[in-house]
mmCIF file of C-alpha atoms in Angstrom:
data_model
loop_
_atom_site.group_PDB
_atom_site.id
_atom_site.type_symbol
_atom_site.label_atom_id
_atom_site.label_comp_id
_atom_site.label_asym_id
_atom_site.label_seq_id
_atom_site.Cartn_x
_atom_site.Cartn_y
_atom_site.Cartn_z
ATOM 1 C CA MET A 253 75.610 50.441 -7.851
ATOM 2 C CA ARG A 254 76.712 48.371 -10.824
ATOM 3 C CA ILE A 255 79.412 48.801 -13.477
ATOM 4 C CA GLU A 256 77.661 49.724 -16.719
ATOM 5 C CA THR A 257 80.410 50.739 -19.160
ATOM 6 C CA ILE A 258 84.193 50.497 -19.394
ATOM 7 C CA LYS A 259 86.328 52.485 -21.832
ATOM 8 C CA ALA A 260 90.079 52.343 -22.356
ATOM 9 C CA TYR A 261 92.312 54.976 -23.976
ATOM 10 C CA HIS A 262 95.895 54.887 -25.226
ATOM 11 C CA VAL A 263 97.841 58.090 -24.478
ATOM 12 C CA VAL A 264 101.553 58.563 -25.205
ATOM 13 C CA GLN A 265 103.040 61.105 -22.779
ATOM 14 C CA PRO A 266 106.385 62.556 -23.984
ATOM 15 C CA PHE A 267 108.834 63.756 -21.333
ATOM 16 C CA VAL A 268 109.336 67.490 -20.855
ATOM 17 C CA ASP A 269 113.106 67.153 -20.415
ATOM 18 C CA GLY A 270 113.786 64.628 -23.171
ATOM 19 C CA PRO A 271 114.907 61.005 -22.719
ATOM 20 C CA TYR A 272 114.961 59.490 -19.223
ATOM 21 C CA ARG A 273 118.272 57.651 -18.856
ATOM 22 C CA MET A 274 119.319 54.838 -16.573
ATOM 23 C CA SER A 275 122.459 52.695 -16.575
ATOM 24 C CA LYS A 276 123.367 50.181 -19.319
ATOM 25 C CA GLY A 277 121.901 52.362 -22.057
ATOM 26 C CA ARG A 278 118.328 52.011 -20.812
ATOM 27 C CA GLU A 279 116.216 55.025 -21.720
ATOM 28 C CA ALA A 280 112.657 56.076 -22.545
ATOM 29 C CA ASP A 281 111.220 59.100 -24.360
ATOM 30 C CA ALA A 282 107.700 58.931 -22.948
ATOM 31 C CA PHE A 283 105.238 57.159 -20.702
ATOM 32 C CA ASP A 284 102.997 54.907 -22.816
ATOM 33 C CA ALA A 285 99.773 55.034 -20.815
ATOM 34 C CA VAL A 286 96.511 53.157 -20.767
ATOM 35 C CA ILE A 287 93.722 55.153 -19.125
ATOM 36 C CA VAL A 288 90.506 53.443 -18.054
ATOM 37 C CA ALA A 289 87.075 54.983 -17.398
ATOM 38 C CA ILE A 290 84.527 52.893 -15.480
ATOM 39 C CA THR A 291 80.983 54.291 -15.372
ATOM 40 C CA ALA A 292 78.302 53.014 -13.018
ATOM 41 C CA ASP A 293 74.552 52.801 -13.632
ATOM 42 C CA GLY A 294 73.986 56.065 -11.763
ATOM 43 C CA GLY A 295 76.242 57.985 -14.145
ATOM 44 C CA LEU A 296 79.339 58.384 -11.954
ATOM 45 C CA THR A 297 82.696 57.672 -13.608
ATOM 46 C CA GLY A 298 85.938 56.558 -12.000
ATOM 47 C CA TRP A 299 89.344 56.846 -13.661
ATOM 48 C CA GLY A 300 92.496 54.743 -13.583
ATOM 49 C CA GLU A 301 95.878 54.916 -15.301
ATOM 50 C CA MET A 302 98.847 52.625 -15.867
ATOM 51 C CA ALA A 303 102.040 53.631 -17.702
ATOM 52 C CA PRO A 304 105.270 51.594 -17.808
ATOM 53 C CA LEU A 305 108.654 53.322 -17.887
ATOM 54 C CA GLY A 306 109.773 51.357 -20.932
ATOM 55 C CA ASN A 307 109.868 47.594 -21.438
ATOM 56 C CA PHE A 308 113.276 47.454 -19.736
ATOM 57 C CA TYR A 309 112.081 48.673 -16.356
ATOM 58 C CA SER A 310 109.678 46.038 -15.082
ATOM 59 C CA ALA A 311 107.686 43.000 -16.160
ATOM 60 C CA ALA A 312 105.077 45.199 -17.841
ATOM 61 C CA PHE A 313 104.713 46.614 -21.321
ATOM 62 C CA PRO A 314 102.168 48.937 -22.938
ATOM 63 C CA ALA A 315 101.023 46.544 -25.661
ATOM 64 C CA GLY A 316 100.341 43.925 -23.009
ATOM 65 C CA THR A 317 98.090 46.331 -21.115
ATOM 66 C CA ARG A 318 96.196 47.284 -24.265
ATOM 67 C CA ALA A 319 95.660 43.602 -25.049
ATOM 68 C CA GLY A 320 94.806 42.579 -21.494
ATOM 69 C CA VAL A 321 92.225 45.189 -20.480
ATOM 70 C CA PRO A 322 89.679 43.988 -23.109
ATOM 71 C CA GLU A 323 90.154 40.438 -21.798
ATOM 72 C CA ILE A 324 89.293 41.390 -18.214
ATOM 73 C CA ALA A 325 86.754 44.222 -18.635
ATOM 74 C CA PRO A 326 83.745 42.141 -19.799
ATOM 75 C CA HIS A 327 83.885 40.139 -16.572
ATOM 76 C CA LEU A 328 83.456 43.328 -14.505
ATOM 77 C CA ILE A 329 80.233 44.523 -16.142
ATOM 78 C CA GLY A 330 77.324 44.297 -13.686
ATOM 79 C CA HIS A 331 79.500 44.087 -10.565
ATOM 80 C CA ASP A 332 79.503 46.635 -7.727
ATOM 81 C CA PRO A 333 82.720 48.679 -8.087
ATOM 82 C CA ARG A 334 82.670 49.390 -4.348
ATOM 83 C CA GLY A 335 83.316 45.710 -3.628
ATOM 84 C CA LEU A 336 87.022 46.295 -4.097
ATOM 85 C CA ALA A 337 88.296 43.029 -2.620
ATOM 86 C CA SER A 338 85.706 41.100 -4.632
ATOM 87 C CA ILE A 339 86.685 42.916 -7.834
ATOM 88 C CA GLY A 340 90.309 42.064 -7.181
ATOM 89 C CA ARG A 341 89.592 38.385 -6.626
ATOM 90 C CA LEU A 342 87.470 38.311 -9.763
ATOM 91 C CA MET A 343 90.242 39.800 -11.895
ATOM 92 C CA ASP A 344 92.761 37.321 -10.469
ATOM 93 C CA THR A 345 90.338 34.474 -11.198
ATOM 94 C CA VAL A 346 89.576 35.315 -14.822
ATOM 95 C CA PHE A 347 93.101 36.490 -15.720
ATOM 96 C CA LYS A 348 96.042 34.854 -13.988
ATOM 97 C CA GLY A 349 99.095 36.972 -13.226
ATOM 98 C CA HIS A 350 100.008 40.165 -15.099
ATOM 99 C CA PRO A 351 99.122 42.511 -12.203
ATOM 100 C CA TYR A 352 100.029 45.634 -14.185
ATOM 101 C CA ILE A 353 97.097 45.015 -16.559
ATOM 102 C CA LYS A 354 94.664 45.080 -13.630
ATOM 103 C CA SER A 355 96.081 48.216 -12.043
ATOM 104 C CA ALA A 356 94.139 50.887 -13.950
ATOM 105 C CA LEU A 357 90.871 48.935 -13.587
ATOM 106 C CA ASP A 358 91.385 48.622 -9.839
ATOM 107 C CA MET A 359 92.297 52.311 -9.537
ATOM 108 C CA ALA A 360 89.165 53.348 -11.421
ATOM 109 C CA CYS A 361 87.020 51.293 -9.031
ATOM 110 C CA TRP A 362 88.607 53.047 -6.026
ATOM 111 C CA ASP A 363 87.993 56.437 -7.628
ATOM 112 C CA LEU A 364 84.394 55.484 -8.339
ATOM 113 C CA ALA A 365 83.811 54.148 -4.807
ATOM 114 C CA ALA A 366 85.155 57.343 -3.237
ATOM 115 C CA ARG A 367 83.136 59.544 -5.597
ATOM 116 C CA ALA A 368 79.994 57.566 -4.701
ATOM 117 C CA ALA A 369 80.718 58.174 -1.005
ATOM 118 C CA ASN A 370 81.448 61.861 -1.793
ATOM 119 C CA VAL A 371 84.805 61.707 0.004
ATOM 120 C CA PRO A 372 88.384 62.080 -1.225
ATOM 121 C CA LEU A 373 90.145 58.796 -1.897
ATOM 122 C CA VAL A 374 92.581 59.482 0.947
ATOM 123 C CA THR A 375 89.683 59.035 3.385
ATOM 124 C CA LEU A 376 88.993 55.481 2.208
ATOM 125 C CA LEU A 377 92.714 54.698 2.354
ATOM 126 C CA GLY A 378 92.947 55.418 6.069
ATOM 127 C CA GLY A 379 92.705 59.197 6.344
ATOM 128 C CA LYS A 380 95.019 62.097 5.571
ATOM 129 C CA GLU A 381 98.138 62.101 7.757
ATOM 130 C CA SER A 382 99.427 65.455 6.455
ATOM 131 C CA ASP A 383 98.474 68.030 3.852
ATOM 132 C CA THR A 384 101.513 67.536 1.627
ATOM 133 C CA ALA A 385 104.359 65.108 0.964
ATOM 134 C CA GLU A 386 107.995 66.011 0.292
ATOM 135 C CA LEU A 387 109.066 65.451 -3.319
ATOM 136 C CA TYR A 388 112.340 64.134 -4.677
ATOM 137 C CA LYS A 389 113.917 64.797 -8.074
ATOM 138 C CA VAL A 390 115.906 62.384 -10.219
ATOM 139 C CA VAL A 391 119.488 62.952 -11.356
ATOM 140 C CA THR A 392 119.470 60.756 -14.459
ATOM 141 C CA HIS A 393 122.503 58.786 -15.624
ATOM 142 C CA GLY A 394 125.014 60.781 -17.652
ATOM 143 C CA SER A 395 128.465 62.314 -17.558
ATOM 144 C CA VAL A 396 130.017 63.395 -14.270
ATOM 145 C CA ASP A 397 129.712 67.086 -15.129
ATOM 146 C CA ALA A 398 126.148 66.774 -16.414
ATOM 147 C CA MET A 399 124.958 64.945 -13.305
ATOM 148 C CA ALA A 400 126.635 67.414 -10.934
ATOM 149 C CA ALA A 401 125.187 70.368 -12.853
ATOM 150 C CA LEU A 402 121.697 68.841 -12.797
ATOM 151 C CA ALA A 403 121.931 68.189 -9.053
ATOM 152 C CA LYS A 404 122.940 71.817 -8.434
ATOM 153 C CA ARG A 405 120.035 73.027 -10.588
ATOM 154 C CA ILE A 406 117.522 70.851 -8.707
ATOM 155 C CA VAL A 407 118.706 72.120 -5.327
ATOM 156 C CA LYS A 408 118.659 75.708 -6.590
ATOM 157 C CA ASP A 409 115.000 75.131 -7.517
ATOM 158 C CA GLY A 410 114.268 74.398 -3.856
ATOM 159 C CA PHE A 411 114.378 70.605 -3.691
ATOM 160 C CA HIS A 412 116.207 68.829 -0.880
ATOM 161 C CA ARG A 413 115.941 65.191 -1.946
ATOM 162 C CA LEU A 414 117.801 63.617 -4.875
ATOM 163 C CA GLN A 415 117.637 60.162 -6.408
ATOM 164 C CA VAL A 416 120.939 59.686 -8.217
ATOM 165 C CA LYS A 417 120.956 56.992 -10.895
ATOM 166 C CA VAL A 418 123.866 54.545 -10.691
ATOM 167 C CA GLY A 419 124.236 50.918 -11.799
ATOM 168 C CA GLY A 420 126.697 51.448 -14.639
ATOM 169 C CA ASN A 421 130.459 51.110 -14.605
ATOM 170 C CA VAL A 422 131.256 51.035 -10.904
ATOM 171 C CA HIS A 423 134.328 53.277 -10.960
ATOM 172 C CA ASP A 424 132.546 55.834 -13.160
ATOM 173 C CA ASP A 425 129.539 55.813 -10.825
ATOM 174 C CA ILE A 426 131.790 56.331 -7.810
ATOM 175 C CA GLU A 427 133.094 59.446 -9.559
ATOM 176 C CA ARG A 428 129.584 60.558 -10.503
ATOM 177 C CA VAL A 429 128.149 60.270 -6.989
ATOM 178 C CA THR A 430 131.205 61.867 -5.416
ATOM 179 C CA ALA A 431 130.789 64.853 -7.738
ATOM 180 C CA VAL A 432 127.044 65.107 -7.103
ATOM 181 C CA ALA A 433 127.503 64.992 -3.326
ATOM 182 C CA ALA A 434 130.186 67.678 -3.513
ATOM 183 C CA SER A 435 127.965 69.932 -5.641
ATOM 184 C CA VAL A 436 124.999 70.154 -3.241
ATOM 185 C CA PRO A 437 124.684 71.543 0.288
ATOM 186 C CA LYS A 438 125.396 69.326 3.258
ATOM 187 C CA GLY A 439 122.163 67.770 4.481
ATOM 188 C CA THR A 440 120.751 67.195 0.996
ATOM 189 C CA VAL A 441 119.111 63.772 1.042
ATOM 190 C CA ILE A 442 120.680 61.465 -1.548
ATOM 191 C CA PHE A 443 119.443 58.068 -2.709
ATOM 192 C CA CYS A 444 121.760 56.064 -4.981
ATOM 193 C CA ASP A 445 119.470 53.949 -7.145
ATOM 194 C CA ALA A 446 121.061 51.213 -9.259
ATOM 195 C CA ASN A 447 117.710 49.866 -10.535
ATOM 196 C CA ALA A 448 119.020 46.316 -9.981
ATOM 197 C CA GLY A 449 121.905 47.016 -12.372
ATOM 198 C CA TRP A 450 124.778 45.475 -10.397
ATOM 199 C CA THR A 451 126.037 42.144 -9.217
ATOM 200 C CA PRO A 452 126.709 41.877 -5.454
ATOM 201 C CA TYR A 453 130.427 42.149 -6.231
ATOM 202 C CA GLN A 454 129.944 45.464 -8.027
ATOM 203 C CA ALA A 455 127.549 46.809 -5.398
ATOM 204 C CA ARG A 456 130.027 46.027 -2.623
ATOM 205 C CA GLN A 457 132.781 47.763 -4.579
ATOM 206 C CA PHE A 458 130.632 50.876 -4.870
ATOM 207 C CA ALA A 459 129.514 50.832 -1.232
ATOM 208 C CA ASP A 460 133.061 50.396 0.058
ATOM 209 C CA ALA A 461 134.433 53.255 -2.042
ATOM 210 C CA THR A 462 131.649 55.682 -1.062
ATOM 211 C CA ARG A 463 131.549 55.122 2.711
ATOM 212 C CA ALA A 464 132.331 58.793 3.352
ATOM 213 C CA ILE A 465 129.208 59.962 1.474
ATOM 214 C CA ASP A 466 125.846 60.138 3.253
ATOM 215 C CA TYR A 467 123.256 58.338 1.094
ATOM 216 C CA THR A 468 120.643 55.599 1.058
ATOM 217 C CA PHE A 469 121.382 52.623 -1.231
ATOM 218 C CA GLU A 470 118.389 51.695 -3.425
ATOM 219 C CA GLN A 471 117.974 48.309 -5.165
ATOM 220 C CA PRO A 472 121.607 47.615 -6.069
ATOM 221 C CA CYS A 473 120.973 44.045 -7.284
ATOM 222 C CA THR A 474 118.159 42.002 -8.789
ATOM 223 C CA THR A 475 117.093 39.402 -6.247
ATOM 224 C CA ILE A 476 116.294 39.695 -2.560
ATOM 225 C CA ASP A 477 119.135 37.285 -1.710
ATOM 226 C CA GLU A 478 121.651 39.289 -3.756
ATOM 227 C CA ASN A 479 120.621 42.510 -2.048
ATOM 228 C CA MET A 480 120.803 40.779 1.327
ATOM 229 C CA SER A 481 124.407 39.757 0.616
ATOM 230 C CA VAL A 482 125.243 43.438 0.042
ATOM 231 C CA ARG A 483 123.332 44.576 3.094
ATOM 232 C CA ARG A 484 125.427 42.357 5.371
ATOM 233 C CA MET A 485 128.457 44.591 4.799
ATOM 234 C CA LEU A 486 126.599 47.886 4.327
ATOM 235 C CA ASP A 487 126.850 50.721 6.844
ATOM 236 C CA LYS A 488 124.040 52.690 5.190
ATOM 237 C CA PRO A 489 120.244 52.333 4.953
ATOM 238 C CA MET A 490 118.889 50.225 2.089
ATOM 239 C CA VAL A 491 115.615 50.607 0.201
ATOM 240 C CA LEU A 492 114.227 47.952 -2.131
ATOM 241 C CA ASP A 493 111.976 48.754 -5.078
ATOM 242 C CA GLU A 494 112.049 46.220 -7.936
ATOM 243 C CA SER A 495 112.125 43.361 -5.405
ATOM 244 C CA VAL A 496 108.744 44.370 -3.932
ATOM 245 C CA THR A 497 106.416 42.484 -6.257
ATOM 246 C CA SER A 498 103.851 41.080 -3.811
ATOM 247 C CA LEU A 499 102.853 40.779 -0.171
ATOM 248 C CA GLU A 500 104.857 37.546 -0.006
ATOM 249 C CA ALA A 501 107.982 39.271 -1.332
ATOM 250 C CA MET A 502 107.599 42.082 1.193
ATOM 251 C CA LEU A 503 107.286 39.563 4.045
ATOM 252 C CA GLU A 504 110.408 37.749 2.817
ATOM 253 C CA ILE A 505 112.314 41.051 2.807
ATOM 254 C CA HIS A 506 111.185 41.613 6.393
ATOM 255 C CA ARG A 507 112.059 38.066 7.485
ATOM 256 C CA LEU A 508 115.593 38.421 6.160
ATOM 257 C CA GLY A 509 116.034 42.001 7.366
ATOM 258 C CA ALA A 510 117.027 42.872 3.796
ATOM 259 C CA ALA A 511 115.886 46.513 3.805
ATOM 260 C CA ASP A 512 114.977 49.503 5.944
ATOM 261 C CA GLY A 513 112.548 50.947 3.420
ATOM 262 C CA LEU A 514 110.378 49.959 0.481
ATOM 263 C CA THR A 515 109.247 51.697 -2.686
ATOM 264 C CA LEU A 516 105.806 50.439 -3.651
ATOM 265 C CA LYS A 517 104.792 50.772 -7.313
ATOM 266 C CA ILE A 518 101.013 50.665 -7.800
ATOM 267 C CA SER A 519 101.047 48.922 -11.188
ATOM 268 C CA ARG A 520 103.759 46.444 -10.205
ATOM 269 C CA LEU A 521 101.555 45.300 -7.318
ATOM 270 C CA GLY A 522 98.317 45.219 -9.309
ATOM 271 C CA GLY A 523 96.507 48.364 -8.210
ATOM 272 C CA VAL A 524 95.510 50.465 -5.242
ATOM 273 C CA THR A 525 93.948 47.520 -3.358
ATOM 274 C CA LYS A 526 97.139 45.485 -3.081
ATOM 275 C CA THR A 527 99.351 48.545 -2.668
ATOM 276 C CA ARG A 528 97.272 49.710 0.265
ATOM 277 C CA LEU A 529 97.396 46.242 1.885
ATOM 278 C CA ILE A 530 101.164 45.907 1.493
ATOM 279 C CA ARG A 531 101.689 49.518 2.622
ATOM 280 C CA ASP A 532 99.692 48.990 5.811
ATOM 281 C CA VAL A 533 101.409 45.718 6.738
ATOM 282 C CA ALA A 534 104.832 47.175 5.935
ATOM 283 C CA VAL A 535 104.168 50.214 8.120
ATOM 284 C CA ASP A 536 103.204 47.948 11.018
ATOM 285 C CA LEU A 537 106.422 45.959 10.467
ATOM 286 C CA GLY A 538 108.496 49.144 10.759
ATOM 287 C CA PHE A 539 109.491 49.864 7.156
ATOM 288 C CA MET A 540 109.905 53.354 5.751
ATOM 289 C CA ILE A 541 107.628 53.729 2.724
ATOM 290 C CA THR A 542 107.526 55.485 -0.631
ATOM 291 C CA VAL A 543 104.369 55.003 -2.710
ATOM 292 C CA GLU A 544 104.636 55.809 -6.396
ATOM 293 C CA ASP A 545 104.246 54.054 -9.741
ATOM 294 C CA THR A 546 106.042 53.294 -12.977
ATOM 295 C CA GLY A 547 104.718 56.484 -14.605
ATOM 296 C CA GLY A 548 101.658 58.407 -15.709
ATOM 297 C CA ALA A 549 100.104 61.863 -15.709
ATOM 298 C CA GLU A 550 97.423 63.488 -13.514
ATOM 299 C CA ILE A 551 95.336 60.377 -12.817
ATOM 300 C CA ASP A 552 98.158 58.138 -11.663
ATOM 301 C CA THR A 553 99.991 60.914 -9.815
ATOM 302 C CA SER A 554 96.805 61.715 -7.917
ATOM 303 C CA ALA A 555 96.476 58.067 -6.827
ATOM 304 C CA MET A 556 100.120 58.145 -5.705
ATOM 305 C CA ALA A 557 99.470 61.329 -3.716
ATOM 306 C CA HIS A 558 96.410 59.892 -1.945
ATOM 307 C CA LEU A 559 98.349 56.752 -0.992
ATOM 308 C CA SER A 560 101.339 58.826 0.138
ATOM 309 C CA LEU A 561 99.330 61.198 2.299
ATOM 310 C CA SER A 562 97.462 58.332 3.972
ATOM 311 C CA THR A 563 100.827 56.806 4.949
ATOM 312 C CA PRO A 564 101.895 57.847 8.481
ATOM 313 C CA GLU A 565 104.222 60.808 8.116
ATOM 314 C CA GLU A 566 106.863 59.286 10.374
ATOM 315 C CA ARG A 567 106.997 56.252 8.049
ATOM 316 C CA ARG A 568 106.880 58.169 4.753
ATOM 317 C CA LEU A 569 110.074 58.767 2.800
ATOM 318 C CA HIS A 570 109.020 60.979 -0.123
ATOM 319 C CA ALA A 571 106.927 61.198 -3.296
ATOM 320 C CA ILE A 572 107.317 62.156 -6.946
ATOM 321 C CA ALA A 573 105.210 64.379 -9.234
ATOM 322 C CA PHE A 574 105.067 62.405 -12.484
ATOM 323 C CA HIS A 575 102.460 64.697 -14.033
ATOM 324 C CA GLU A 576 105.155 67.394 -14.179
ATOM 325 C CA TRP A 577 107.379 65.100 -16.257
ATOM 326 C CA VAL A 578 105.139 65.008 -19.334
ATOM 327 C CA THR A 579 104.053 67.415 -22.051
ATOM 328 C CA VAL A 580 100.428 66.296 -22.333
ATOM 329 C CA ARG A 581 97.468 66.993 -20.069
ATOM 330 C CA THR A 582 94.662 64.590 -19.250
ATOM 331 C CA ALA A 583 92.673 66.644 -16.726
ATOM 332 C CA SER A 584 91.610 70.215 -16.124
ATOM 333 C CA ASN A 585 93.237 70.151 -12.681
ATOM 334 C CA LYS A 586 96.088 68.225 -11.111
ATOM 335 C CA PRO A 587 97.781 67.328 -7.817
ATOM 336 C CA PRO A 588 98.990 70.702 -6.489
ATOM 337 C CA VAL A 589 102.744 71.214 -6.170
ATOM 338 C CA THR A 590 104.068 74.088 -4.083
ATOM 339 C CA GLY A 591 107.828 74.341 -3.910
ATOM 340 C CA SER A 592 109.116 70.870 -3.089
ATOM 341 C CA ARG A 593 105.854 69.476 -1.711
ATOM 342 C CA MET A 594 102.772 67.900 -3.312
ATOM 343 C CA GLY A 595 99.194 67.680 -2.069
ATOM 344 C CA ILE A 596 95.973 66.184 -3.398
ATOM 345 C CA PRO A 597 93.351 67.934 -5.543
ATOM 346 C CA ASP A 598 90.132 69.078 -3.872
ATOM 347 C CA GLY A 599 87.067 66.969 -4.501
ATOM 348 C CA PRO A 600 85.770 63.428 -4.127
ATOM 349 C CA GLY A 601 87.656 60.392 -5.369
ATOM 350 C CA LEU A 602 90.992 61.189 -6.947
ATOM 351 C CA GLY A 603 89.888 64.826 -6.975
ATOM 352 C CA ILE A 604 90.801 65.433 -10.604
ATOM 353 C CA ASP A 605 88.501 66.300 -13.496
ATOM 354 C CA VAL A 606 89.554 64.200 -16.472
ATOM 355 C CA VAL A 607 88.772 65.727 -19.870
ATOM 356 C CA PRO A 608 87.894 62.871 -22.262
ATOM 357 C CA ASP A 609 88.515 65.096 -25.288
ATOM 358 C CA LEU A 610 92.193 65.247 -24.247
ATOM 359 C CA LEU A 611 92.453 61.457 -24.473
ATOM 360 C CA GLY A 612 91.302 60.909 -28.023
ATOM 361 C CA ALA A 613 88.976 58.084 -29.041
ATOM 362 C CA PRO A 614 88.893 54.974 -26.843
ATOM 363 C CA PHE A 615 90.570 51.880 -28.314
ATOM 364 C CA PHE A 616 88.150 49.687 -26.372
ATOM 365 C CA GLU A 617 84.596 50.139 -25.105
ATOM 366 C CA ILE A 618 82.050 47.754 -23.614
ATOM 367 C CA GLY A 619 78.610 48.147 -22.023
ATOM 368 C CA GLY A 620 76.103 50.924 -22.195
#
């Protein structure tokens, strides 16, 4: 099997519920996705997707992906897409850094390899540990009343896990989280996610004032050392997200004892290959794991679901259904969501049936 053609599409995916807001005025109206189709000489096609949550969120931006994919793609023509480690080394050789640009290409190769083997992707990732994963919902940054009302609405819809956005003015966020916690039933799982928005001083202020609330603290500060300084005084679990940029970073977090759990973002790490490696090592080291991404519709959410369901259930925190966030469709089926749980679509590879007509004309095409 050899890669014969590669196409890339640009798809803007507006949010169903309007702007997504984080602290410090950071917000986005849509995922700005690049979708990649890799077709082999036998006619099979694999699909990949990468979509940043705005330029403010991580070291990735849509225009960079659109510029980078045409730089890398010609080097992949003629190679066996099932040689996933080899493909990864090749991409790192011909294009240094910028892992997010490689993510959709790597994902498409995994989809293609699983379709060629006529098995679901979850099988190649280690096997399905459960049929579904528990979902969480986000309480975006806003007024105290708005955040409490949104939390109540989410719980009324049957969800039991909330990620509450903090990282703004500390005293206002103390009030926000106190109101959210008071508005939902006891036992509701709450994560307070600052998205690296605070200094250690601010994070310690928040943690000290909210000791009576049961929550997990997520990425309060920017660097691993800053988060470690907060963890030393913390009496709650801590999860790191933005700090997990590579295998080396994950091992440093483990060496320091800086976190109990990790959120792994596929595009931040450079694709399914590196996410799977870091996930497996982290599980063996005892971390709790969430596998997700920076955004996307059916393609990316399906990859997230396959990685989540191949994570041991006792080490899995939760998942998120990004395809339900957006107004556009890219496939004729999608990862199934029932109540507050998500599964994987039936079929080989990612299990979804992408409809090229829904993507528009490719902005890049090579091979054939």
